[in-house]
Amino acid sequence: MDKVNGKLKVYFEEPFWIGVFERIEDGKLSVAKVTFGAEPKDYEVQEYIQKHYASLKFSPAVDAVVKDIKRNPKRMQREARRQMQETGIGTKSQQALKLQQKQNKQECKIRSREKKEAEELRMFEMKQQKKREKHKGH
């Protein structure tokens, strides 16, 4: 059975509180970014995870190094405390988010291009129709 590691970092990025969900599955890292607005309480974050985790839109996966080691609980506590001090998101997470932004931008470009082409075709058809009606009248 494959192992899935998950991590959530919540930090303040003027003017909102941001949550970054990191998921490592099959050695691939994918991330989802959530804007909380006001500073979320622990129980609010827990509730959010329970209600919305399945509907999160994760970025395309990027390669990640997965370390499978047993850790001392006190060491894990220290690491958690140290990570709480850090602000921002990790570089792998940033890469995954950038990839997702890039993908969304390309999709948006394609949609707008198609919309523009459809509008131009419609206008062309209208002009042709007017020309036909004008020539039929003579």
PDB file of C-alpha atoms in Angstrom:
ATOM      1  CA  MET A   1       0.000   0.000   0.000  1.00  0.00           C
ATOM      2  CA  ASP A   2       1.339   3.446  -0.934  1.00  0.00           C
ATOM      3  CA  LYS A   3       2.004   6.010   1.733  1.00  0.00           C
ATOM      4  CA  VAL A   4       0.586   9.517   1.531  1.00  0.00           C
ATOM      5  CA  ASN A   5       2.168  12.264   3.620  1.00  0.00           C
ATOM      6  CA  GLY A   6       0.315  15.479   4.249  1.00  0.00           C
ATOM      7  CA  LYS A   7       1.256  18.793   5.784  1.00  0.00           C
ATOM      8  CA  LEU A   8      -0.567  22.073   6.300  1.00  0.00           C
ATOM      9  CA  LYS A   9       1.192  25.384   6.789  1.00  0.00           C
ATOM     10  CA  VAL A  10      -0.840  28.402   7.837  1.00  0.00           C
ATOM     11  CA  TYR A  11       0.851  31.791   7.639  1.00  0.00           C
ATOM     12  CA  PHE A  12       0.036  35.477   7.338  1.00  0.00           C
ATOM     13  CA  GLU A  13       0.504  37.087   3.944  1.00  0.00           C
ATOM     14  CA  GLU A  14      -0.720  40.682   4.020  1.00  0.00           C
ATOM     15  CA  PRO A  15      -3.777  41.103   4.308  1.00  0.00           C
ATOM     16  CA  PHE A  16      -4.956  37.470   4.633  1.00  0.00           C
ATOM     17  CA  TRP A  17      -4.119  34.225   6.396  1.00  0.00           C
ATOM     18  CA  ILE A  18      -3.105  31.581   3.868  1.00  0.00           C
ATOM     19  CA  GLY A  19      -3.087  27.810   4.219  1.00  0.00           C
ATOM     20  CA  VAL A  20      -0.888  25.624   2.015  1.00  0.00           C
ATOM     21  CA  PHE A  21      -1.724  21.928   1.906  1.00  0.00           C
ATOM     22  CA  GLU A  22       1.225  19.777   0.834  1.00  0.00           C
ATOM     23  CA  ARG A  23       0.572  16.176  -0.205  1.00  0.00           C
ATOM     24  CA  ILE A  24       3.355  13.712  -1.054  1.00  0.00           C
ATOM     25  CA  GLU A  25       2.098  10.615  -2.827  1.00  0.00           C
ATOM     26  CA  ASP A  26       4.293   8.126  -4.731  1.00  0.00           C
ATOM     27  CA  GLY A  27       7.284  10.463  -4.340  1.00  0.00           C
ATOM     28  CA  LYS A  28       5.398  13.357  -5.995  1.00  0.00           C
ATOM     29  CA  LEU A  29       4.530  16.600  -4.223  1.00  0.00           C
ATOM     30  CA  SER A  30       1.348  18.481  -5.025  1.00  0.00           C
ATOM     31  CA  VAL A  31      -0.025  21.520  -3.219  1.00  0.00           C
ATOM     32  CA  ALA A  32      -3.251  23.414  -2.775  1.00  0.00           C
ATOM     33  CA  LYS A  33      -3.506  26.981  -1.518  1.00  0.00           C
ATOM     34  CA  VAL A  34      -6.428  28.241   0.556  1.00  0.00           C
ATOM     35  CA  THR A  35      -7.154  31.794   1.691  1.00  0.00           C
ATOM     36  CA  PHE A  36      -8.693  31.908   5.157  1.00  0.00           C
ATOM     37  CA  GLY A  37      -9.134  35.668   5.543  1.00  0.00           C
ATOM     38  CA  ALA A  38      -9.112  36.308   9.297  1.00  0.00           C
ATOM     39  CA  GLU A  39      -6.746  34.270  11.475  1.00  0.00           C
ATOM     40  CA  PRO A  40      -8.315  30.820  11.763  1.00  0.00           C
ATOM     41  CA  LYS A  41      -8.590  29.090  15.125  1.00  0.00           C
ATOM     42  CA  ASP A  42      -7.294  25.522  15.447  1.00  0.00           C
ATOM     43  CA  TYR A  43     -10.805  24.078  15.477  1.00  0.00           C
ATOM     44  CA  GLU A  44     -11.710  26.116  12.357  1.00  0.00           C
ATOM     45  CA  VAL A  45      -8.715  24.683  10.503  1.00  0.00           C
ATOM     46  CA  GLN A  46      -9.691  21.174  11.654  1.00  0.00           C
ATOM     47  CA  GLU A  47     -13.276  21.753  10.477  1.00  0.00           C
ATOM     48  CA  TYR A  48     -12.043  23.075   7.124  1.00  0.00           C
ATOM     49  CA  ILE A  49      -9.883  20.006   6.580  1.00  0.00           C
ATOM     50  CA  GLN A  50     -12.752  17.661   7.416  1.00  0.00           C
ATOM     51  CA  LYS A  51     -15.289  19.430   5.196  1.00  0.00           C
ATOM     52  CA  HIS A  52     -13.240  20.646   2.235  1.00  0.00           C
ATOM     53  CA  TYR A  53     -10.134  18.455   1.878  1.00  0.00           C
ATOM     54  CA  ALA A  54     -11.742  16.234  -0.769  1.00  0.00           C
ATOM     55  CA  SER A  55     -12.701  19.272  -2.883  1.00  0.00           C
ATOM     56  CA  LEU A  56      -9.264  20.950  -2.779  1.00  0.00           C
ATOM     57  CA  LYS A  57      -7.724  21.542  -6.183  1.00  0.00           C
ATOM     58  CA  PHE A  58      -4.156  20.280  -5.938  1.00  0.00           C
ATOM     59  CA  SER A  59      -1.418  21.431  -8.303  1.00  0.00           C
ATOM     60  CA  PRO A  60       0.246  19.113 -10.816  1.00  0.00           C
ATOM     61  CA  ALA A  61       2.735  16.856  -9.027  1.00  0.00           C
ATOM     62  CA  VAL A  62       6.453  17.621  -8.931  1.00  0.00           C
ATOM     63  CA  ASP A  63       9.204  15.222  -7.838  1.00  0.00           C
ATOM     64  CA  ALA A  64       9.998  15.273  -4.140  1.00  0.00           C
ATOM     65  CA  VAL A  65      12.415  13.412  -1.921  1.00  0.00           C
ATOM     66  CA  VAL A  66      10.537  11.310   0.615  1.00  0.00           C
ATOM     67  CA  LYS A  67      12.373  10.408   3.790  1.00  0.00           C
ATOM     68  CA  ASP A  68      10.874   7.447   5.610  1.00  0.00           C
ATOM     69  CA  ILE A  69      12.490   7.519   9.038  1.00  0.00           C
ATOM     70  CA  LYS A  70      11.249   7.018  12.582  1.00  0.00           C
ATOM     71  CA  ARG A  71      11.539  10.164  14.648  1.00  0.00           C
ATOM     72  CA  ASN A  72      11.787  10.896  18.317  1.00  0.00           C
ATOM     73  CA  PRO A  73       8.562  12.628  19.500  1.00  0.00           C
ATOM     74  CA  LYS A  74      10.522  15.421  21.185  1.00  0.00           C
ATOM     75  CA  ARG A  75      12.448  16.060  17.957  1.00  0.00           C
ATOM     76  CA  MET A  76       9.146  16.202  16.069  1.00  0.00           C
ATOM     77  CA  GLN A  77       7.865  18.755  18.599  1.00  0.00           C
ATOM     78  CA  ARG A  78      10.970  20.908  18.128  1.00  0.00           C
ATOM     79  CA  GLU A  79      10.626  20.709  14.348  1.00  0.00           C
ATOM     80  CA  ALA A  80       6.965  21.672  14.540  1.00  0.00           C
ATOM     81  CA  ARG A  81       7.854  24.643  16.770  1.00  0.00           C
ATOM     82  CA  ARG A  82      10.629  25.701  14.374  1.00  0.00           C
ATOM     83  CA  GLN A  83       8.292  25.431  11.381  1.00  0.00           C
ATOM     84  CA  MET A  84       5.778  27.590  13.226  1.00  0.00           C
ATOM     85  CA  GLN A  85       8.457  30.300  13.411  1.00  0.00           C
ATOM     86  CA  GLU A  86       9.118  30.120   9.675  1.00  0.00           C
ATOM     87  CA  THR A  87       7.015  32.214   7.363  1.00  0.00           C
ATOM     88  CA  GLY A  88       6.100  31.477   3.788  1.00  0.00           C
ATOM     89  CA  ILE A  89       6.043  28.245   1.876  1.00  0.00           C
ATOM     90  CA  GLY A  90       8.774  25.851   0.786  1.00  0.00           C
ATOM     91  CA  THR A  91      10.412  26.072  -2.615  1.00  0.00           C
ATOM     92  CA  LYS A  92       8.928  22.767  -3.818  1.00  0.00           C
ATOM     93  CA  SER A  93       5.504  24.037  -2.806  1.00  0.00           C
ATOM     94  CA  GLN A  94       6.156  27.308  -4.599  1.00  0.00           C
ATOM     95  CA  GLN A  95       7.160  25.433  -7.742  1.00  0.00           C
ATOM     96  CA  ALA A  96       3.976  23.382  -7.631  1.00  0.00           C
ATOM     97  CA  LEU A  97       1.827  26.482  -7.067  1.00  0.00           C
ATOM     98  CA  LYS A  98       3.560  28.303  -9.928  1.00  0.00           C
ATOM     99  CA  LEU A  99       2.915  25.319 -12.165  1.00  0.00           C
ATOM    100  CA  GLN A 100      -0.763  25.399 -11.204  1.00  0.00           C
ATOM    101  CA  GLN A 101      -0.961  29.167 -11.852  1.00  0.00           C
ATOM    102  CA  LYS A 102       0.699  28.700 -15.227  1.00  0.00           C
ATOM    103  CA  GLN A 103      -1.754  25.946 -16.137  1.00  0.00           C
ATOM    104  CA  ASN A 104      -4.748  28.070 -15.103  1.00  0.00           C
ATOM    105  CA  LYS A 105      -3.395  31.009 -17.106  1.00  0.00           C
ATOM    106  CA  GLN A 106      -3.023  28.866 -20.235  1.00  0.00           C
ATOM    107  CA  GLU A 107      -6.555  27.518 -19.841  1.00  0.00           C
ATOM    108  CA  CYS A 108      -7.874  31.061 -19.451  1.00  0.00           C
ATOM    109  CA  LYS A 109      -5.968  32.207 -22.558  1.00  0.00           C
ATOM    110  CA  ILE A 110      -7.404  29.342 -24.599  1.00  0.00           C
ATOM    111  CA  ARG A 111     -10.955  30.091 -23.415  1.00  0.00           C
ATOM    112  CA  SER A 112     -10.654  33.812 -24.180  1.00  0.00           C
ATOM    113  CA  ARG A 113      -9.118  33.112 -27.599  1.00  0.00           C
ATOM    114  CA  GLU A 114     -11.978  30.743 -28.461  1.00  0.00           C
ATOM    115  CA  LYS A 115     -14.509  33.307 -27.251  1.00  0.00           C
ATOM    116  CA  LYS A 116     -12.878  36.038 -29.361  1.00  0.00           C
ATOM    117  CA  GLU A 117     -12.781  33.838 -32.465  1.00  0.00           C
ATOM    118  CA  ALA A 118     -16.446  32.910 -32.004  1.00  0.00           C
ATOM    119  CA  GLU A 119     -17.367  36.597 -31.682  1.00  0.00           C
ATOM    120  CA  GLU A 120     -15.381  37.491 -34.820  1.00  0.00           C
ATOM    121  CA  LEU A 121     -17.070  34.667 -36.735  1.00  0.00           C
ATOM    122  CA  ARG A 122     -20.490  35.857 -35.548  1.00  0.00           C
ATOM    123  CA  MET A 123     -19.747  39.438 -36.656  1.00  0.00           C
ATOM    124  CA  PHE A 124     -18.509  38.181 -40.035  1.00  0.00           C
ATOM    125  CA  GLU A 125     -21.700  36.145 -40.508  1.00  0.00           C
ATOM    126  CA  MET A 126     -23.807  39.190 -39.630  1.00  0.00           C
ATOM    127  CA  LYS A 127     -21.975  41.316 -42.224  1.00  0.00           C
ATOM    128  CA  GLN A 128     -22.407  38.601 -44.851  1.00  0.00           C
ATOM    129  CA  GLN A 129     -26.114  38.381 -44.042  1.00  0.00           C
ATOM    130  CA  LYS A 130     -26.493  42.171 -44.422  1.00  0.00           C
ATOM    131  CA  LYS A 131     -24.693  42.061 -47.773  1.00  0.00           C
ATOM    132  CA  ARG A 132     -26.994  39.290 -49.004  1.00  0.00           C
ATOM    133  CA  GLU A 133     -30.101  41.191 -47.902  1.00  0.00           C
ATOM    134  CA  LYS A 134     -28.828  44.380 -49.544  1.00  0.00           C
ATOM    135  CA  HIS A 135     -28.231  42.578 -52.869  1.00  0.00           C
ATOM    136  CA  LYS A 136     -31.573  40.771 -52.768  1.00  0.00           C
ATOM    137  CA  GLY A 137     -33.357  44.114 -52.498  1.00  0.00           C
ATOM    138  CA  HIS A 138     -32.003  45.262 -55.935  1.00  0.00           C
TER     139      HIS A 138
END
